[in-house]
XYZ file of C-alpha atoms in Angstrom:
763
model
C 117.884 181.285 132.448
C 115.344 181.351 130.069
C 115.364 177.749 129.155
C 115.413 176.926 132.809
C 112.341 178.857 133.701
C 110.521 177.255 130.334
C 111.354 173.716 131.903
C 110.142 174.684 135.316
C 107.049 175.941 133.935
C 106.385 172.830 132.142
C 106.879 170.826 135.092
C 104.505 172.848 137.189
C 102.024 172.386 134.335
C 102.251 168.800 134.330
C 102.105 168.510 138.311
C 98.960 170.607 137.994
C 97.540 168.682 135.573
C 98.244 165.266 137.270
C 97.846 166.401 140.608
C 94.755 168.686 140.399
C 93.802 170.323 143.760
C 91.427 168.802 145.674
C 88.456 170.701 147.015
C 88.424 170.347 150.765
C 85.163 171.720 151.291
C 81.891 172.639 149.294
C 79.687 175.489 150.348
C 76.388 175.739 148.615
C 76.117 172.704 146.062
C 73.743 174.791 143.746
C 77.079 177.026 143.215
C 78.846 174.028 141.344
C 75.535 173.809 138.864
C 76.062 175.090 135.411
C 72.537 174.325 133.704
C 74.528 174.603 130.136
C 76.401 171.521 130.302
C 75.147 169.118 127.275
C 73.774 172.232 125.176
C 76.479 172.179 122.873
C 74.584 169.464 120.873
C 73.481 169.299 117.335
C 71.021 166.921 115.433
C 73.976 164.899 114.259
C 76.021 164.983 117.373
C 74.722 164.754 120.979
C 76.837 166.411 123.843
C 73.761 165.795 126.279
C 70.731 167.548 123.984
C 69.945 169.433 127.083
C 68.544 172.770 127.378
C 69.232 175.128 130.302
C 66.184 174.098 132.241
C 65.330 176.880 134.762
C 62.931 175.097 137.197
C 62.606 173.740 140.858
C 63.148 169.826 141.461
C 60.575 167.550 139.611
C 58.683 171.017 138.786
C 55.364 170.985 136.613
C 56.720 173.709 134.489
C 60.257 174.915 133.002
C 61.433 177.631 131.351
C 64.288 177.785 128.917
C 65.889 180.580 126.782
C 64.664 179.989 123.227
C 67.773 180.167 120.352
C 66.001 177.829 117.765
C 62.967 178.398 116.007
C 59.311 178.017 117.116
C 59.018 174.086 117.160
C 62.234 173.214 117.093
C 63.333 170.644 119.621
C 66.774 171.850 119.970
C 65.229 174.988 121.571
C 68.627 175.933 122.956
C 71.759 175.558 121.242
C 75.378 177.126 122.843
C 76.579 178.195 119.529
C 73.784 180.131 118.646
C 73.927 183.988 118.514
C 70.657 185.084 118.931
C 67.596 184.467 121.563
C 64.023 184.634 120.016
C 62.503 184.293 123.425
C 62.323 183.099 126.854
C 59.852 179.566 126.641
C 57.911 177.907 128.661
C 58.534 174.303 128.009
C 57.426 170.645 128.804
C 59.965 169.107 126.836
C 61.921 165.924 127.827
C 63.963 165.548 125.012
C 64.641 167.103 121.548
C 63.521 163.856 119.777
C 60.166 163.883 121.775
C 59.716 167.519 121.374
C 57.370 169.725 123.563
C 53.929 170.484 124.456
C 52.322 172.906 127.009
C 54.418 175.808 125.362
C 54.803 179.588 125.134
C 57.296 182.064 124.805
C 57.866 185.833 125.936
C 60.527 188.423 124.386
C 61.297 191.868 125.383
C 61.856 194.355 122.905
C 62.536 198.158 122.511
C 61.263 200.135 119.685
C 60.501 197.055 117.463
C 56.677 196.534 117.207
C 56.777 192.914 115.647
C 56.220 189.417 116.269
C 58.136 187.921 113.524
C 60.627 185.468 115.282
C 63.299 186.085 113.191
C 63.022 190.068 113.509
C 62.513 190.051 117.066
C 65.414 187.884 117.851
C 68.361 189.428 119.829
C 71.957 189.172 119.866
C 73.266 187.705 123.243
C 76.561 186.535 124.634
C 77.066 183.679 127.253
C 79.470 186.733 129.156
C 76.526 188.292 129.897
C 74.245 185.166 130.480
C 73.515 183.353 134.106
C 72.332 180.170 133.688
C 71.534 178.290 136.814
C 68.882 176.150 137.947
C 66.583 178.886 140.012
C 67.552 181.991 138.202
C 68.416 182.735 134.504
C 69.495 186.281 133.264
C 70.551 187.321 129.495
C 71.467 190.612 128.285
C 69.619 191.244 124.982
C 72.069 193.248 123.305
C 69.627 194.624 120.553
C 67.531 196.335 122.928
C 69.865 196.844 125.840
C 67.714 195.066 127.950
C 68.259 192.507 130.818
C 65.709 189.880 131.346
C 65.734 187.859 134.242
C 63.520 184.737 135.241
C 63.299 182.796 138.748
C 60.419 179.555 139.163
C 58.418 178.089 141.430
C 56.672 174.722 140.583
C 53.991 176.217 138.530
C 54.893 179.843 138.258
C 57.819 181.929 137.254
C 58.794 185.428 137.814
C 60.299 187.473 135.153
C 62.042 191.131 135.876
C 62.836 193.083 132.737
C 65.329 196.067 132.909
C 64.602 198.088 130.035
C 66.121 201.818 129.201
C 64.403 204.640 129.531
C 61.677 204.428 126.732
C 58.259 204.944 125.884
C 58.759 201.594 123.550
C 59.290 198.742 125.831
C 57.521 195.530 124.473
C 56.861 192.478 126.215
C 55.496 189.882 123.230
C 53.651 186.752 124.265
C 53.820 184.169 121.554
C 51.339 181.293 122.253
C 52.520 179.354 119.218
C 50.393 177.629 116.412
C 48.159 174.909 116.163
C 45.461 176.720 117.606
C 46.046 179.366 120.257
C 43.850 181.877 122.368
C 44.661 185.051 123.948
C 42.790 187.930 125.871
C 44.047 191.084 127.251
C 42.487 192.467 130.344
C 44.192 195.831 130.576
C 41.773 196.764 134.062
C 43.816 194.000 135.755
C 47.196 194.348 133.997
C 46.767 190.890 132.822
C 46.868 188.585 129.755
C 45.260 185.108 129.798
C 44.779 182.484 127.203
C 45.948 178.988 125.896
C 47.936 176.916 123.599
C 47.528 173.795 122.246
C 50.727 173.354 120.514
C 51.739 169.540 121.015
C 53.842 166.518 119.526
C 51.660 164.117 120.329
C 50.711 161.831 123.569
C 47.683 164.214 124.380
C 43.449 163.861 124.563
C 42.001 165.752 122.065
C 40.910 168.371 124.804
C 44.273 169.395 125.733
C 45.194 172.785 126.494
C 48.003 174.792 128.414
C 46.234 177.544 130.042
C 48.353 180.359 130.790
C 48.016 183.850 133.014
C 50.267 186.720 132.954
C 50.407 189.743 135.467
C 52.610 192.812 135.207
C 53.281 195.750 137.842
C 52.497 198.325 135.120
C 49.676 199.790 133.255
C 49.554 198.790 129.640
C 50.416 201.605 127.181
C 49.878 199.886 123.925
C 47.764 196.564 123.224
C 48.084 194.608 119.730
C 47.283 191.115 119.259
C 48.122 188.973 116.126
C 46.618 186.125 114.202
C 48.115 184.075 111.490
C 50.777 186.457 110.941
C 48.293 189.636 110.971
C 49.256 192.213 113.839
C 46.244 194.562 114.889
C 46.473 197.491 117.070
C 43.634 197.610 119.951
C 42.299 194.335 119.692
C 41.997 192.665 123.025
C 41.094 189.291 121.968
C 42.063 186.545 119.049
C 41.336 183.077 118.952
C 43.027 181.391 115.493
C 45.693 178.975 114.358
C 48.671 181.197 115.899
C 48.019 183.708 117.938
C 49.937 186.280 120.533
C 49.991 189.536 122.217
C 52.435 192.397 122.221
C 51.977 195.119 124.738
C 53.613 198.105 124.960
C 55.102 199.864 128.171
C 56.519 203.287 129.143
C 59.398 203.051 131.375
C 61.833 205.694 132.896
C 65.031 203.783 132.920
C 67.049 200.535 134.617
C 65.665 201.757 137.990
C 62.245 201.279 136.925
C 61.995 197.372 136.256
C 59.004 195.799 134.943
C 57.743 192.954 136.728
C 55.730 189.974 135.054
C 54.175 187.091 137.101
C 53.230 184.234 135.198
C 51.891 180.903 135.632
C 49.803 178.181 133.786
C 47.736 175.168 134.229
C 46.546 171.849 132.186
C 42.910 172.397 133.967
C 41.583 175.856 133.215
C 42.459 179.807 133.297
C 41.264 179.797 137.091
C 43.638 176.942 137.995
C 46.244 179.151 136.296
C 45.232 181.996 138.537
C 45.218 179.610 141.602
C 48.949 178.449 140.554
C 49.778 182.222 140.319
C 49.729 182.093 144.158
C 52.690 180.151 144.486
C 54.258 183.571 144.075
C 51.334 185.739 145.594
C 52.742 189.372 146.925
C 56.413 187.875 147.414
C 59.173 190.147 145.712
C 61.384 189.065 142.857
C 64.611 188.475 145.087
C 62.374 186.404 147.519
C 61.291 183.921 144.841
C 64.587 183.395 143.828
C 65.758 182.864 147.325
C 63.395 180.323 147.942
C 64.101 178.357 144.634
C 67.889 178.550 145.526
C 67.261 177.159 148.981
C 64.712 174.569 147.378
C 67.665 173.449 145.095
C 70.346 173.361 148.093
C 68.229 171.055 150.072
C 67.663 168.954 147.551
C 71.395 168.888 146.016
C 72.688 168.990 149.748
C 71.484 165.591 150.768
C 74.559 164.315 148.989
C 77.631 166.341 150.607
C 80.760 165.706 148.457
C 84.527 166.851 149.442
C 87.908 165.881 148.042
C 87.218 166.023 144.279
C 88.820 168.468 141.779
C 86.859 171.475 140.936
C 85.911 170.060 137.828
C 84.780 166.718 139.491
C 82.744 168.810 141.964
C 80.831 171.246 139.325
C 80.525 167.679 136.873
C 78.868 165.837 139.906
C 76.164 168.680 140.861
C 75.437 169.445 137.161
C 74.296 165.944 136.935
C 72.870 165.745 140.288
C 70.230 168.633 138.800
C 69.814 166.627 135.778
C 68.974 163.708 137.899
C 66.272 165.963 139.782
C 64.325 167.345 136.739
C 62.197 164.392 135.613
C 59.720 162.607 135.741
C 57.893 165.983 136.351
C 55.218 166.893 138.546
C 51.736 167.129 136.408
C 49.290 167.454 139.159
C 47.794 170.726 140.946
C 46.369 171.839 143.905
C 42.480 172.862 143.179
C 40.531 175.500 145.418
C 40.000 173.066 148.308
C 43.980 172.201 148.208
C 43.477 168.915 147.189
C 45.712 167.073 144.726
C 44.063 166.984 141.185
C 45.557 166.505 137.873
C 44.125 166.395 134.205
C 44.688 163.112 133.089
C 46.871 162.990 129.883
C 45.372 159.750 129.326
C 41.761 160.195 129.103
C 41.259 164.034 129.493
C 39.218 164.181 132.580
C 40.379 166.209 135.798
C 40.866 163.357 138.410
C 41.835 163.130 141.947
C 45.637 162.105 142.820
C 49.252 162.331 141.593
C 50.425 162.334 138.188
C 54.046 162.272 136.850
C 55.149 162.553 133.074
C 57.611 162.905 130.788
C 60.048 160.004 131.281
C 61.067 156.908 129.197
C 61.416 153.752 131.276
C 63.820 152.424 128.624
C 66.423 154.801 129.706
C 65.485 155.514 133.342
C 64.796 152.021 134.845
C 68.597 151.542 134.616
C 69.509 153.800 137.548
C 67.293 156.750 137.663
C 64.824 155.275 139.435
C 67.156 153.275 141.934
C 68.683 156.534 142.739
C 65.310 158.204 143.616
C 64.411 155.080 145.519
C 67.681 155.460 147.599
C 67.968 159.180 147.670
C 64.240 160.595 147.384
C 62.081 157.869 148.382
C 59.169 160.014 149.159
C 59.293 161.319 145.760
C 59.234 157.927 144.187
C 56.206 157.186 146.434
C 54.178 159.790 144.627
C 55.437 158.662 141.477
C 54.304 155.103 142.147
C 50.892 156.371 143.122
C 50.659 158.173 139.801
C 51.567 155.395 137.631
C 48.771 153.355 139.255
C 46.457 156.371 138.290
C 48.057 156.136 134.812
C 46.858 152.718 134.817
C 43.353 153.120 136.091
C 42.761 155.822 133.350
C 44.597 154.593 130.213
C 44.636 150.761 130.962
C 47.928 150.311 130.589
C 51.189 151.559 132.070
C 53.258 153.792 129.893
C 56.689 153.248 129.024
C 57.609 156.558 127.508
C 55.099 159.399 128.520
C 55.018 162.495 127.249
C 52.502 163.612 128.647
C 50.507 160.490 127.908
C 51.522 157.423 125.890
C 54.263 157.705 123.325
C 54.816 155.101 120.698
C 58.693 155.106 121.339
C 61.276 152.870 122.470
C 61.182 149.030 123.266
C 60.656 147.102 126.500
C 57.952 146.450 129.060
C 60.246 148.318 131.679
C 57.408 149.772 133.564
C 57.776 146.657 135.590
C 61.115 147.233 136.833
C 60.071 150.807 137.873
C 57.631 149.166 139.904
C 59.165 146.330 141.375
C 62.557 148.291 142.174
C 60.446 150.842 144.072
C 58.821 147.929 146.275
C 62.092 145.895 146.746
C 63.800 149.269 147.900
C 61.026 149.879 150.711
C 58.801 152.283 148.599
C 55.485 150.788 149.751
C 52.577 152.220 147.367
C 49.237 151.497 148.728
C 48.429 150.832 145.002
C 50.830 147.718 144.693
C 47.859 145.554 144.264
C 46.730 147.583 141.520
C 50.326 148.167 140.140
C 50.892 144.181 140.268
C 47.798 143.715 138.209
C 49.248 146.480 135.540
C 52.457 144.702 135.220
C 50.954 141.238 134.849
C 48.570 142.677 132.141
C 51.795 144.387 130.494
C 53.413 141.266 130.770
C 51.284 139.358 128.606
C 49.784 141.305 126.068
C 50.281 143.653 123.082
C 49.192 147.122 123.710
C 47.157 150.001 122.223
C 50.580 150.995 120.858
C 53.614 148.870 119.536
C 55.654 150.746 122.786
C 52.551 149.777 125.077
C 52.721 146.274 126.865
C 54.607 143.882 124.710
C 54.801 144.088 120.816
C 55.156 140.537 119.742
C 53.647 139.294 122.791
C 51.619 136.263 121.274
C 55.128 134.913 119.724
C 56.801 135.928 123.308
C 53.942 133.715 125.035
C 54.299 131.038 122.861
C 57.856 130.845 121.798
C 59.747 132.832 124.603
C 61.323 135.163 122.321
C 59.904 137.578 119.648
C 61.367 136.320 116.260
C 63.258 137.984 113.662
C 61.385 137.262 110.600
C 57.910 138.384 111.579
C 58.092 141.959 110.869
C 58.626 143.155 114.429
C 61.765 145.523 114.404
C 64.257 145.358 117.219
C 63.032 141.545 117.963
C 66.285 140.432 120.141
C 66.251 143.709 121.698
C 62.517 143.444 122.911
C 63.174 139.435 124.157
C 66.148 140.419 125.828
C 64.357 143.050 127.834
C 60.935 141.483 128.481
C 63.032 138.732 130.093
C 64.460 141.134 132.459
C 60.832 142.325 133.210
C 59.815 138.941 133.457
C 62.456 138.684 136.422
C 61.634 142.084 138.097
C 57.819 140.850 138.188
C 59.346 137.517 139.513
C 60.661 139.595 142.179
C 57.923 141.778 143.050
C 55.477 138.821 143.357
C 58.022 137.043 145.895
C 57.964 140.013 147.594
C 54.261 140.858 148.160
C 53.286 137.090 148.465
C 51.949 136.187 145.312
C 50.979 132.265 144.847
C 53.766 129.552 143.546
C 51.974 129.518 140.019
C 53.007 133.288 139.568
C 56.357 132.675 141.250
C 57.262 129.742 138.658
C 55.635 131.263 135.709
C 57.565 134.811 135.909
C 60.944 132.881 137.076
C 61.132 130.582 134.249
C 60.300 133.343 131.828
C 63.495 135.344 133.182
C 65.692 132.630 131.410
C 64.571 133.412 127.885
C 67.476 135.442 127.346
C 69.345 131.970 126.372
C 67.121 131.447 123.630
C 69.396 134.050 121.686
C 72.479 133.075 122.719
C 74.427 132.153 119.862
C 77.234 129.634 120.929
C 78.974 130.007 117.599
C 79.638 133.663 117.812
C 79.421 133.944 121.867
C 76.758 136.824 121.288
C 73.055 137.419 121.390
C 71.574 136.941 117.864
C 68.227 137.204 116.197
C 66.416 134.195 115.896
C 63.820 133.018 113.418
C 60.179 131.785 113.966
C 61.229 127.977 113.152
C 64.254 128.605 115.786
C 66.782 129.058 113.462
C 69.163 132.190 113.831
C 68.973 134.885 111.480
C 71.612 134.830 108.514
C 73.650 136.709 107.489
C 74.596 138.407 111.034
C 76.888 140.777 111.626
C 77.512 141.903 115.253
C 78.677 145.384 114.340
C 75.063 146.084 112.676
C 73.179 148.766 114.507
C 69.311 148.488 114.659
C 67.660 145.568 112.729
C 67.035 143.192 115.623
C 68.623 145.664 118.216
C 67.574 148.994 119.609
C 70.284 152.269 118.807
C 72.984 149.479 119.282
C 74.571 146.092 117.933
C 74.985 142.811 119.278
C 78.375 143.653 121.240
C 76.104 146.283 123.106
C 72.724 144.492 123.618
C 74.539 140.822 124.173
C 75.040 142.286 128.335
C 71.449 142.732 128.543
C 70.864 139.876 130.967
C 70.771 142.048 134.140
C 69.238 139.341 136.268
C 71.550 136.299 135.590
C 75.132 137.545 134.198
C 76.133 133.998 136.329
C 73.916 132.331 133.355
C 75.595 134.343 130.716
C 79.243 133.625 131.712
C 78.061 129.860 131.705
C 77.045 130.121 128.183
C 79.766 132.059 127.288
C 82.185 129.068 128.318
C 82.895 130.383 131.740
C 84.139 133.764 133.765
C 87.321 133.915 132.161
C 85.729 133.637 128.931
C 83.242 136.312 129.724
C 85.791 138.371 131.401
C 87.658 138.315 127.911
C 84.732 139.192 126.030
C 84.094 142.422 128.189
C 87.589 143.260 127.375
C 86.881 142.890 123.700
C 84.532 145.458 123.611
C 87.121 147.910 124.797
C 90.089 146.343 122.429
C 87.780 145.965 119.146
C 88.021 148.956 116.642
C 84.887 151.368 116.526
C 83.617 149.783 113.483
C 79.690 149.949 112.294
C 76.967 148.679 110.046
C 74.391 151.453 109.773
C 72.759 150.027 106.990
C 69.315 149.457 108.791
C 69.287 153.379 109.135
C 70.930 154.402 105.896
C 73.156 156.691 107.695
C 75.197 156.979 110.600
C 72.718 158.019 113.496
C 74.067 160.402 116.225
C 74.695 157.224 118.632
C 77.033 155.813 116.163
C 78.738 158.882 115.950
C 79.230 159.313 119.259
C 80.945 155.690 119.859
C 82.912 156.035 116.704
C 84.735 159.006 117.991
C 85.856 158.525 121.830
C 88.501 155.804 121.356
C 87.031 153.257 123.630
C 86.488 150.595 120.981
C 82.710 149.477 120.716
C 81.858 150.938 124.278
C 79.074 153.484 123.457
C 78.460 155.268 126.787
C 76.452 157.792 125.235
C 73.226 155.198 124.699
C 72.033 153.644 127.879
C 72.032 149.838 126.675
C 75.719 149.368 127.512
C 75.926 151.747 130.492
C 76.020 149.003 133.065
C 78.281 146.626 131.303
C 81.883 148.060 132.692
C 80.331 146.851 136.444
C 80.517 143.397 135.094
C 83.528 142.327 135.564
C 82.295 142.175 139.353
C 80.359 139.007 138.542
C 83.540 137.237 136.807
C 86.150 137.966 139.449
C 87.966 140.745 137.983
C 86.821 143.728 139.860
C 89.782 145.967 139.245
C 88.815 146.282 135.543
C 85.425 147.471 136.551
C 87.402 150.091 138.616
C 89.821 151.178 135.740
C 86.647 151.450 133.080
C 84.279 152.861 135.466
C 87.094 155.636 136.437
C 88.044 155.912 132.700
C 84.522 156.576 131.669
C 83.790 159.523 134.420
C 87.160 160.991 133.426
C 86.638 160.820 129.706
C 83.141 161.017 128.887
C 81.902 163.771 131.667
C 82.493 167.504 131.959
C 81.253 170.590 133.277
C 81.279 172.175 129.671
C 78.707 172.473 127.324
C 79.684 169.546 125.484
C 80.349 167.750 129.184
C 78.087 164.044 127.942
C 79.004 161.673 125.412
C 75.538 161.245 124.227
C 72.026 162.361 124.914
C 71.352 162.966 128.754
C 67.825 161.153 128.545
C 65.960 162.407 131.644
C 68.318 161.963 133.991
C 69.918 158.482 133.229
C 73.369 159.462 131.825
C 73.648 161.800 134.910
C 72.307 159.360 137.567
C 75.096 156.768 136.205
C 77.722 159.591 137.221
C 76.372 160.448 140.278
C 76.017 156.647 141.182
C 79.506 155.889 139.802
C 81.179 158.552 141.545
C 79.961 157.709 145.107
C 81.462 154.268 144.368
C 78.391 151.932 143.668
C 75.721 151.366 140.905
C 72.499 149.192 140.468
C 73.205 146.908 137.805
C 70.364 144.791 138.285
C 67.337 147.164 139.400
C 64.699 145.073 141.389
C 67.208 143.285 143.366
C 68.330 144.663 146.788
C 72.066 145.372 145.866
C 74.942 147.919 144.179
C 77.690 146.770 142.618
C 80.989 148.267 143.393
C 82.989 150.547 141.186
C 85.513 153.389 142.067
C 84.607 156.119 144.251
C 85.748 159.372 142.768
C 85.868 161.901 146.265
C 87.748 161.654 149.301
C 84.420 162.034 151.343
C 80.868 161.581 150.858
C 77.500 161.723 153.291
C 74.308 160.642 151.936
C 71.621 162.228 153.956
C 68.895 159.482 153.753
C 65.361 160.695 154.159
C 64.969 158.132 157.306
C 67.471 160.493 159.243
C 70.294 158.006 158.744
C 73.629 158.695 156.995
C 75.908 156.612 154.532
C 79.683 157.821 155.305
C 81.818 156.962 152.109
C 85.784 157.774 152.804
C 88.250 156.821 150.147
C 91.975 157.293 151.679
C 94.953 157.925 148.948
C 92.456 158.722 146.195
C 93.497 160.487 142.972
C 93.201 160.096 139.483
C 95.910 157.521 139.498
C 94.750 155.826 142.521
C 91.672 154.504 141.177
C 91.937 150.744 142.322
C 90.619 149.602 145.577
C 93.313 148.326 147.986
C 90.841 147.492 150.884
C 87.440 148.221 152.130
C 85.903 148.059 155.020
C 82.056 148.247 156.050
C 81.244 149.493 159.597
C 84.735 148.684 160.406
C 84.870 145.264 159.329
C 86.931 144.268 156.346
C 84.733 143.502 153.503
C 85.498 141.432 150.173
C 82.371 141.576 148.480
C 81.857 143.418 144.988
C 78.224 144.649 146.110
C 76.389 146.492 148.863
C 73.003 145.549 150.080
C 70.770 148.586 150.023
C 68.541 147.199 153.061
C 72.021 147.393 154.833
C 72.951 150.688 153.673
C 69.862 152.481 154.638
C 70.202 151.492 158.181
C 73.216 154.066 158.166
C 76.877 152.560 156.928
C 80.431 153.830 156.961
C 82.382 152.596 153.919
C 86.056 153.501 154.165
C 88.037 152.679 150.558
C 91.885 152.410 150.440
C 92.746 153.277 147.260
C 96.148 152.291 145.307
C 97.364 152.831 141.792
C 97.683 149.133 140.996
C 94.997 146.625 141.075
C 94.357 144.430 144.096
C 93.927 140.997 142.248
C 92.964 139.178 145.261
C 90.073 140.732 146.228
C 86.713 139.944 145.481
C 87.663 137.081 143.263
C 85.774 134.546 144.835
C 82.235 133.141 143.780
C 80.897 134.189 147.207
C 81.870 137.660 146.613
C 80.220 137.955 143.365
C 76.917 139.856 143.026
C 73.471 138.548 142.450
C 72.461 136.101 139.464
C 69.034 134.549 139.387
C 71.340 130.906 138.343
C 73.263 130.896 141.377
C 71.619 133.122 144.330
C 67.816 132.078 144.125
């Protein structure tokens, strides 16, 4: 009897694993979001390298619990045991670190500013981590801290036990800071200058804190010296420690806080985002904002984990690039320029690296949030006017990180997807300048531009690192400019110039290996050549990863490789090869190498951006069912709603937007082209509520973990065999009906007329 029961239990468990219950109705999408996804990361192995951002979509200021030391890019680690404070942050990634930062900590009977001595034990069991609301129980102080945000302000609620020694600490961090306590107004004002680069010399983050209770004790510290009764202090590292009398847990201490990059007066102005509202009203408003933005995509008919993963990824897709503008006393939009230090009119956005986000984050915004994308385009034009160049990695100003000139793609894709900036002529001037010149930093403009202009590639032997990666990305960026030039009616000379340069990828193709390879100035290929060598000629990857960076012309790439079948076999090889690597360029296995090695998908390194589009390329060679298999495999294996839920750095929404697009069933393989390439839809039903009032409805019949293959597809009621969808048609409103199966349909999407855009064959 016991044996029968055991067998029955095993069968029941197997059934539940293989056929997980699919959720037929989603209420509030925010309920499915966890901000802790990706926080179980370290310097040596990334599961996202995220922090639990407490923010509204694209908010100017984020907040995060801080478990790491002051100035540590890993400000919150899921496995940590203690919290040192709640930090205002503008950090786009731990590798870029932070600016505009200060932290708040609550304590009882512990009059200290030392970050080790003030830290309190906490548990995830007594923590709520949502985009619009965070709460944590500080066990050492029997105190609950709650935070809810607006774009430029936040509301704190501290629930202390009954005590005469309740303290709130403001730590303005080092590198030059100032605080002033105004007890008659129950306020603290000041500024922090701590940053990790990319700012003018006059950079400051001005802040104001306003409390609902009178101050019982006032102390300030300067450079490790705490002094009672001192109200104002300016030094390398300052802060304030304010004591309160609290009657108990029914007598919460409330604190409103806001900041500005312009002035203390502007910080006071930004505090009006809260005004006289209660904590619960601000929390409810933030919740409504998130549900509105997340609710633009309705999904149903997936497992609970798929829904949680989807909406957590969608949350991450709506954080960056962040707002970097404010409203002045007249209600006009103004910004502190991170490029020249002046306060100027107009929009500004920052904290994004185009090397990551040109691939699908910006195309996603162009599809679902074009009104935000339009503001971002206007902000880019302002960046060019103020700094003389478009940024490639902004945080908040120019940063000397990564390769490529992918601002061209960001500008071109927006215009081609219908986002019509009034500044398009300025933006065109900017992308042309960036395409022909080296900038003030290697990561601005084009490093090696003189060689690229002359030879059509950046040579391997002229001491410009990651030269092959630069060449491949420059060729694609030239294509993006070509597309933009066509779309806005530029002359034949511009069109021919950029079209010709779009084919420069061919100069690095090595027929002997069938892969991309660094080339010397004299036209010979680099030697020796190891296609498994990371870095060197490539960026955070190897030749097996970067050989697919021919976004503009996969038909041309297939021809170089020996035809469609040969390219199909080469794509197969990525997944079949063992995850071997040569790390000699770095001297140790960087975390991206480890993340490829451990997931058992061969040379496929989804944890980093260069190869994230690769699984979709079977659509270009007549084997779309292989795309369907590997895209679904990647979604299933590489993502989860857990703290280790990513397979590498999340990177400003890019890796999240990959999942969002892929779950819908299509992906923008080639930004600056009016197409999405079809994959394998994850959910039974999806509705995309577009900003123009139209709806895209996606239904998938017979969908399951096993039924990942497209048996049939209809578009607006008509049979549809192509391996791509046109953006211009979808935004008119569309109905897609997929019929799924557990075996490939090897007769669908195999004609050359079904293949997506390639420059060689479609132009």
